Coordinates of C-alpha atoms and ligand atoms in Angstrom, one line a residue:
M536 CA -82.0 52.7 -46.0
K537 CA -82.1 53.5 -49.7
I538 CA -85.1 55.6 -51.0
I539 CA -85.9 56.8 -54.5
S540 CA -88.4 59.6 -54.8
V541 CA -90.3 60.2 -58.0
V542 CA -91.1 63.6 -59.6
G543 CA -92.7 64.0 -63.0
A544 CA -95.1 66.9 -63.3
R545 CA -95.1 70.5 -62.0
P546 CA -97.1 69.8 -58.9
N547 CA -94.7 67.1 -57.7
F548 CA -91.6 69.3 -57.3
M549 CA -92.9 71.3 -54.3
K550 CA -93.8 68.1 -52.5
I551 CA -90.5 66.2 -52.9
A552 CA -88.4 69.3 -52.0
P553 CA -89.4 69.3 -48.3
I554 CA -89.1 65.6 -48.1
H555 CA -85.5 65.9 -49.4
R556 CA -84.8 68.6 -46.8
A557 CA -86.2 66.4 -44.0
I558 CA -84.0 63.5 -45.1
Q559 CA -80.9 65.8 -45.1
N560 CA -81.8 66.9 -41.6
Y561 CA -82.3 63.4 -40.5
N562 CA -78.9 62.4 -41.8
I563 CA -77.2 65.2 -39.9
Q564 CA -79.0 64.1 -36.7
Y565 CA -78.4 60.4 -37.1
P566 CA -75.1 60.0 -38.9
A567 CA -74.9 56.3 -37.9
S568 CA -78.0 55.3 -39.8
T569 CA -78.2 57.7 -42.8
I570 CA -80.8 57.5 -45.5
H571 CA -79.5 57.3 -49.1
H572 CA -81.9 59.4 -51.1
Q573 CA -82.1 59.7 -54.9
V574 CA -84.5 61.6 -57.0
C575 CA -85.9 60.3 -60.3
H576 CA -87.5 62.8 -62.7
T577 CA -89.7 61.0 -65.3
G578 CA -89.7 64.0 -67.7
Q579 CA -93.5 64.1 -67.9
H580 CA -93.2 67.8 -67.7
Y581 CA -90.1 69.0 -69.6
D582 CA -90.4 72.7 -70.5
E583 CA -87.9 75.0 -68.7
K584 CA -90.9 76.8 -67.1
M585 CA -92.8 73.7 -66.2
S586 CA -89.8 71.8 -64.7
K587 CA -86.2 73.2 -64.5
I588 CA -87.1 76.5 -62.9
F589 CA -88.6 74.6 -59.9
F590 CA -85.3 72.8 -59.2
K591 CA -83.7 76.2 -59.0
D592 CA -86.5 77.8 -57.0
L593 CA -86.8 75.0 -54.5
G594 CA -83.2 74.0 -54.0
L595 CA -83.8 70.5 -55.2
P596 CA -80.7 68.7 -56.3
Q597 CA -80.4 67.7 -59.9
P598 CA -82.3 64.4 -60.4
D599 CA -80.1 61.3 -60.2
F600 CA -82.2 59.8 -63.0
Y601 CA -84.0 61.5 -65.8
L602 CA -86.3 59.3 -67.9
G603 CA -87.2 61.9 -70.5
V604 CA -90.6 60.4 -71.4
G605 CA -92.2 63.7 -72.5
S606 CA -95.8 64.0 -73.8
G607 CA -98.1 61.4 -75.3
S608 CA -101.4 59.8 -74.7
H609 CA -102.0 58.7 -71.1
T610 CA -101.3 55.1 -72.0
E611 CA -98.2 55.9 -74.0
Q612 CA -96.9 58.2 -71.2
T613 CA -97.6 55.7 -68.4
A614 CA -96.1 52.8 -70.4
K615 CA -93.0 54.7 -71.3
I616 CA -92.4 55.7 -67.6
M617 CA -92.9 52.1 -66.5
L618 CA -90.4 50.7 -69.0
E619 CA -87.7 53.3 -68.0
F620 CA -88.4 53.2 -64.3
E621 CA -88.1 49.5 -64.2
K622 CA -84.5 49.8 -65.4
V623 CA -83.7 52.2 -62.6
L624 CA -85.2 50.0 -59.9
L625 CA -83.5 46.8 -61.2
K626 CA -80.2 48.6 -61.1
E627 CA -80.6 50.5 -57.8
K628 CA -82.7 48.1 -55.7
P629 CA -84.0 50.7 -53.3
D630 CA -85.8 49.7 -50.1
L631 CA -88.6 52.2 -50.7
V632 CA -90.1 54.3 -53.5
I633 CA -91.8 57.6 -52.6
V634 CA -94.5 58.9 -54.9
V635 CA -96.6 62.1 -54.5
G636 CA -99.9 63.3 -55.7
D637 CA -101.9 61.9 -58.6
V638 CA -100.2 62.4 -61.9
N639 CA -99.4 59.7 -64.5
S640 CA -95.8 59.4 -63.1
T641 CA -97.3 58.6 -59.6
V642 CA -99.3 55.6 -60.8
A643 CA -96.7 54.4 -63.3
C644 CA -93.8 54.3 -60.8
S645 CA -95.9 52.7 -58.0
L646 CA -97.0 49.9 -60.3
V647 CA -93.4 49.2 -61.3
A648 CA -92.2 49.2 -57.6
S649 CA -95.1 46.9 -56.6
K650 CA -94.3 44.4 -59.4
L651 CA -90.7 44.3 -58.0
N652 CA -91.9 43.9 -54.4
I653 CA -90.4 47.2 -53.4
K654 CA -92.2 49.1 -50.7
I655 CA -94.2 52.2 -51.7
A656 CA -95.0 55.4 -49.8
H657 CA -97.7 57.5 -51.2
V658 CA -97.7 61.1 -50.0
E659 CA -101.1 62.8 -50.4
A660 CA -103.0 59.6 -50.2
G661 CA -106.8 59.2 -49.8
L662 CA -108.0 62.2 -51.7
R663 CA -111.1 61.5 -53.8
S664 CA -113.1 63.6 -56.1
C665 CA -115.4 60.6 -56.7
D666 CA -115.3 61.5 -60.4
R667 CA -113.8 58.6 -62.3
T668 CA -113.7 60.5 -65.6
M669 CA -110.8 62.5 -64.1
P670 CA -107.5 60.7 -65.0
E671 CA -106.1 61.8 -61.6
E672 CA -108.9 60.0 -59.7
I673 CA -107.9 56.7 -61.3
N674 CA -104.3 57.4 -60.5
R675 CA -105.1 58.1 -56.9
I676 CA -107.2 54.9 -56.4
L677 CA -104.7 52.6 -58.1
T678 CA -101.7 54.1 -56.3
D679 CA -103.4 53.9 -52.9
S680 CA -104.5 50.3 -53.4
I681 CA -100.8 49.1 -53.9
S682 CA -99.0 51.4 -51.4
D683 CA -97.6 50.3 -48.1
F684 CA -97.5 53.7 -46.4
L685 CA -100.4 56.0 -47.1
F686 CA -99.7 59.6 -45.9
V687 CA -102.9 61.6 -45.6
T688 CA -103.3 65.4 -45.7
E689 CA -106.8 65.7 -44.3
K690 CA -109.2 63.6 -42.4
S691 CA -111.5 62.9 -45.5
G692 CA -108.5 60.9 -46.8
I693 CA -108.7 58.5 -43.8
E694 CA -112.4 57.9 -44.3
N695 CA -112.0 57.3 -48.1
L696 CA -109.2 54.8 -47.6
I697 CA -111.0 52.9 -44.8
K698 CA -114.1 52.7 -47.1
E699 CA -111.9 51.2 -49.8
G700 CA -110.7 48.5 -47.4
I701 CA -107.1 49.8 -46.9
P702 CA -105.9 48.3 -43.5
P703 CA -105.8 51.2 -41.0
E704 CA -102.2 50.3 -39.9
K705 CA -101.0 51.5 -43.3
I706 CA -102.7 55.0 -43.0
F707 CA -100.9 57.9 -41.4
F708 CA -102.5 61.3 -40.9
V709 CA -99.5 63.6 -41.2
G710 CA -100.6 66.9 -42.7
N711 CA -99.5 68.5 -46.0
V712 CA -96.0 68.5 -47.3
M713 CA -96.8 71.2 -49.8
I714 CA -97.5 73.5 -46.9
D715 CA -94.1 72.7 -45.4
N716 CA -92.6 74.0 -48.6
L717 CA -94.9 77.1 -48.7
I718 CA -93.9 78.0 -45.1
Q719 CA -90.3 77.7 -46.0
N720 CA -90.5 79.9 -49.0
V721 CA -92.9 82.7 -48.0
P722 CA -90.1 84.9 -46.8
K723 CA -88.2 84.5 -50.1
S724 CA -91.4 85.5 -52.0
S725 CA -91.4 88.9 -50.4
N726 CA -88.4 89.8 -52.6
S727 CA -90.1 88.8 -55.8
E728 CA -90.0 91.2 -58.7
I729 CA -93.0 89.8 -60.4
F730 CA -95.2 92.8 -59.6
S731 CA -93.0 95.3 -61.3
N732 CA -92.3 92.8 -64.1
L733 CA -96.0 92.6 -64.8
G734 CA -96.6 96.3 -64.5
L735 CA -98.7 95.9 -61.4
M736 CA -97.1 98.5 -59.2
K737 CA -99.0 101.7 -58.4
G738 CA -96.3 103.8 -56.7
K739 CA -95.2 101.6 -53.8
L740 CA -98.5 99.6 -53.8
V741 CA -99.6 96.6 -55.8
H742 CA -102.6 97.2 -58.0
P743 CA -105.5 94.9 -56.9
Y744 CA -105.7 91.9 -59.2
V745 CA -107.5 88.6 -59.7
L746 CA -105.2 85.6 -60.4
I747 CA -106.5 82.9 -62.8
T748 CA -105.2 79.4 -63.5
L749 CA -107.0 76.9 -65.7
H750 CA -105.6 73.7 -67.2
R751 CA -108.1 70.8 -66.7
P752 CA -109.0 69.3 -70.1
S753 CA -112.7 69.4 -69.1
N754 CA -112.4 73.2 -69.0
V755 CA -109.8 74.3 -71.5
D756 CA -110.3 71.8 -74.3
S757 CA -113.7 73.4 -75.2
K758 CA -113.5 76.4 -77.6
E759 CA -117.0 77.5 -76.7
Y760 CA -116.3 77.3 -72.9
M761 CA -113.1 79.3 -73.2
E762 CA -114.8 82.0 -75.3
R763 CA -117.3 82.5 -72.6
F764 CA -114.6 82.4 -69.9
F765 CA -112.8 85.2 -71.7
D766 CA -116.0 87.2 -72.0
M767 CA -116.3 86.9 -68.2
L768 CA -112.7 88.0 -67.8
R769 CA -113.3 91.0 -69.9
R770 CA -116.2 92.0 -67.7
L771 CA -114.2 91.4 -64.5
S772 CA -111.3 93.4 -65.9
E773 CA -113.5 96.5 -65.8
N774 CA -112.9 96.5 -62.1
R775 CA -109.7 94.7 -61.6
K776 CA -106.5 93.7 -63.4
I777 CA -106.5 90.0 -64.3
I778 CA -103.3 87.9 -64.2
F779 CA -103.5 84.6 -66.1
P780 CA -100.3 82.5 -66.4
L781 CA -101.0 80.0 -69.2
H782 CA -100.4 76.2 -68.8
P783 CA -99.0 74.8 -72.1
R784 CA -102.2 72.9 -72.7
T785 CA -104.3 76.0 -72.2
K786 CA -102.0 78.1 -74.4
K787 CA -102.1 75.6 -77.2
N788 CA -105.9 75.5 -77.2
L789 CA -106.4 79.3 -76.9
D790 CA -103.9 79.8 -79.8
A791 CA -105.5 77.2 -82.0
N792 CA -108.9 78.9 -81.5
G793 CA -107.7 82.4 -82.0
L794 CA -108.7 83.4 -78.5
L795 CA -105.5 85.3 -77.6
E796 CA -106.3 88.2 -79.9
N797 CA -108.1 91.4 -79.1
L798 CA -107.6 91.3 -75.3
N799 CA -107.6 94.6 -73.4
E800 CA -104.5 95.6 -71.4
Q801 CA -106.2 94.9 -68.1
I802 CA -105.9 91.2 -68.9
I803 CA -102.3 90.1 -68.5
L804 CA -101.4 86.7 -70.0
T805 CA -98.0 85.2 -69.1
D806 CA -96.0 82.0 -69.6
P807 CA -96.0 79.5 -66.6
I808 CA -94.5 81.2 -63.6
G809 CA -91.8 79.8 -61.2
Y810 CA -92.6 78.7 -57.7
I811 CA -91.4 81.8 -55.7
D812 CA -93.0 84.4 -58.1
F813 CA -96.2 82.4 -58.2
L814 CA -96.2 82.3 -54.4
A815 CA -95.9 86.0 -54.3
L816 CA -98.8 86.3 -56.7
T817 CA -100.9 84.0 -54.7
K818 CA -100.2 85.7 -51.4
N819 CA -101.1 89.1 -52.7
A820 CA -104.1 88.3 -54.8
E821 CA -107.5 89.7 -53.9
L822 CA -109.1 86.6 -55.4
I823 CA -107.9 83.5 -57.2
I824 CA -110.1 81.7 -59.8
T825 CA -108.7 78.2 -60.5
D826 CA -109.3 74.6 -61.4
S827 CA -106.0 73.4 -59.8
G828 CA -105.9 71.1 -56.8
G829 CA -102.8 72.5 -55.1
I830 CA -103.9 76.1 -55.3
Q831 CA -107.0 75.4 -53.4
E832 CA -104.8 74.3 -50.5
E833 CA -102.2 77.0 -50.8
S834 CA -104.9 79.7 -50.8
T835 CA -106.5 78.1 -47.8
Y836 CA -103.3 78.2 -45.9
L837 CA -102.7 81.9 -46.8
G838 CA -106.3 82.9 -46.2
I839 CA -106.7 84.1 -49.7
Q840 CA -110.2 84.0 -51.4
C841 CA -110.4 81.2 -53.9
I842 CA -113.1 80.2 -56.4
T843 CA -112.8 76.7 -57.8
V844 CA -114.2 76.2 -61.2
R845 CA -115.0 72.5 -60.9
N846 CA -118.0 70.4 -59.9
N847 CA -116.1 68.5 -57.3
T848 CA -113.0 68.7 -55.1
E849 CA -110.8 66.0 -53.7
R850 CA -109.8 68.5 -51.1
P851 CA -113.0 69.1 -49.2
I852 CA -111.2 70.5 -46.1
T853 CA -110.4 73.7 -48.1
V854 CA -114.2 74.3 -48.5
E855 CA -115.2 73.1 -45.0
V856 CA -112.7 75.2 -43.0
G857 CA -110.7 77.2 -45.6
T858 CA -111.3 80.2 -47.9
N859 CA -112.2 78.0 -51.0
Q860 CA -115.6 78.1 -52.6
L861 CA -116.5 75.2 -54.9
I862 CA -118.7 77.0 -57.4
G863 CA -118.9 74.6 -60.3
T864 CA -118.4 75.3 -64.0
D865 CA -121.4 77.5 -64.6
L866 CA -119.7 80.8 -65.5
M867 CA -122.7 83.0 -64.5
K868 CA -122.2 81.6 -61.0
V869 CA -118.5 82.0 -61.1
E870 CA -118.8 85.7 -62.1
Q871 CA -121.4 86.3 -59.4
A872 CA -119.2 84.8 -56.8
A873 CA -116.2 86.8 -58.0
L874 CA -118.1 90.0 -57.9
H875 CA -119.2 89.2 -54.3
V876 CA -115.6 88.9 -53.3
I877 CA -114.5 92.0 -55.1
N878 CA -117.3 93.9 -53.4
G879 CA -116.0 92.8 -50.0
K880 CA -118.2 89.7 -49.2
I881 CA -115.4 87.4 -48.3
K882 CA -115.3 83.8 -46.8
S883 CA -113.4 83.6 -43.6
G884 CA -111.2 80.5 -43.1
R885 CA -108.7 78.8 -40.8
I886 CA -105.7 76.6 -41.4
P887 CA -106.5 72.8 -41.4
E888 CA -105.2 70.5 -38.7
L889 CA -101.5 69.5 -39.0
W890 CA -100.7 71.9 -41.9
D891 CA -97.9 73.2 -39.7
G892 CA -94.7 72.9 -41.7
K893 CA -93.6 69.6 -40.0
T894 CA -95.3 67.0 -42.2
S895 CA -92.1 65.9 -44.0
E896 CA -90.4 65.3 -40.6
R897 CA -93.3 63.2 -39.5
I898 CA -93.1 61.2 -42.7
I899 CA -89.4 60.5 -42.3
D900 CA -89.9 59.5 -38.6
I901 CA -92.6 57.0 -39.6
L902 CA -90.5 55.6 -42.4
V903 CA -87.5 55.0 -40.1
G904 CA -89.7 53.7 -37.3
K905 CA -88.9 56.6 -34.9
A906 CA -92.4 58.1 -34.6
Q907 CA -93.9 57.8 -31.1
F908 CA -96.7 60.4 -31.5
V909 CA -97.8 58.5 -34.6
E910 CA -98.1 55.2 -32.8
L911 CA -100.6 56.9 -30.5
E912 CA -102.5 58.3 -33.4
Q913 CA -102.4 54.9 -35.1
E914 CA -103.8 53.1 -32.0
K915 CA -106.7 55.5 -32.1
L916 CA -107.3 55.0 -35.8
I917 CA -107.1 51.2 -35.5
S918 CA -109.4 51.0 -32.5
N919 CA -112.0 53.3 -34.1
N920 CA -112.2 51.0 -37.1
Ligands
UD1_1135 C1 -100.6 67.0 -65.5 C2 -101.4 66.1 -64.5 C3 -102.4 67.0 -63.7 C4 -101.6 68.2 -63.1 C5 -100.9 68.9 -64.2 C6 -100.2 70.1 -63.6 C7 -101.8 63.8 -65.2 C8 -102.8 62.8 -65.6 N1 -102.2 65.1 -65.1 O1 -101.6 67.4 -66.4 O2 -102.9 66.2 -62.7 O3 -102.6 69.0 -62.4 O4 -100.0 68.1 -64.8 O5 -99.6 70.9 -64.6 O6 -100.7 63.4 -64.9 N2 -96.8 70.2 -72.1 C9 -95.8 71.0 -72.6 N3 -94.7 71.2 -71.8 C10 -94.5 70.6 -70.6 C11 -95.5 69.7 -70.2 C12 -96.7 69.5 -71.0 O7 -95.9 71.6 -73.6 O8 -93.5 70.8 -70.0 C13 -98.0 70.0 -72.9 C14 -98.1 68.5 -73.4 O9 -97.5 68.3 -74.6 C15 -99.6 68.3 -73.5 C16 -100.1 69.2 -72.4 O10 -99.1 70.2 -72.1 O11 -100.1 68.7 -74.7 C17 -100.5 68.5 -71.1 O12 -99.4 67.9 -70.5 P1 -99.6 66.5 -69.6 O13 -98.4 66.3 -68.8 O14 -100.0 65.4 -70.5 O15 -100.8 66.8 -68.6 P2 -101.2 68.1 -67.8 O16 -102.4 68.6 -68.5 O17 -100.1 69.0 -67.6

């Protein structure tokens, strides 16, 4: 069996790494029927700190194909990926393409595979924010509609896909590959030097801090909103240190609007941070304020308080059972919720079903037709619908 996995943007690398490991393990276990696995990097993210560092941190092999598409409008980026990926598929003729998440590379590569009648597995299928102004929502809906294997992280995903008319026999509730990766790397993160590098050590202890990440265009493209966001950070920094690694989009906008000047030393802005160091920062944060998708899940797994600065989430399980609070974009409410946490009023949570570190193994078992437990789950799913 020949598989090509696609990575493009930062949140993809940590999802393909555990799948690659599961394939390697499968090949050791079943040498007579090995899977030939290749990785294609579209180059959607290309900065050292948005891409290369993750290959090193996650032990991913160098990509077999690098499409080098870079930035551009969504249409331009998607079209360039399609043109280049078609050449790869025509030459390699894989049996299956694996795509993850919801970025432009996900939809572009699925569409090419579908036009060439190559089977598609979508990992992290079925998530819906129900907000079609988000480019990622369009990418999710389109990718799911043409995929052959839809691997779901939480039960809301099954319901969404059934509502959209996806045949139940294509849907597999397997858990979360990103959590496989997190579990594998937590021990390594204990040796991170990020705390001393950022001046966060108080003797042998880490100074309490709030970790911030913000990159959604709907938040960071508005000068007025970011001004008010920094006013909030200044007030929060009276009580806590603030660590804010800047996504390139965020940095560009803050720079252009002169918002990076006159910050106090309690607010520490950094370049994007590698996987292991960021995991260390997540694990030890008192609170995270974010608009990311993946960080809502990682904080839920680690039991860390998380405030999501968005009006919707495609990952409702993190709010239903996890430590995530979906506060919306009203900064008065965000500040109030942050102060509650800092003053000790925390939300308790538990780990969602099947987020157990074995998701990639389940996926490979299904792809090679060796999954007995899944057949039972599938029978239930099909008979319930
Ligand atoms: C993309 C994904 C988003 C994901 C995010 C994680 C889509 C539609 N969006 O958004 O779902 O949460 O990645 O980071 O695919 N840039 C650099 N260096 C890089 C990469 C980007 O400077 O290595 C700049 C680009 O020039 C552009 C901006 O950052 O100005 C945004 O990059 P882009 O890949 O278009 O989208 P993201 O906002 O990163």
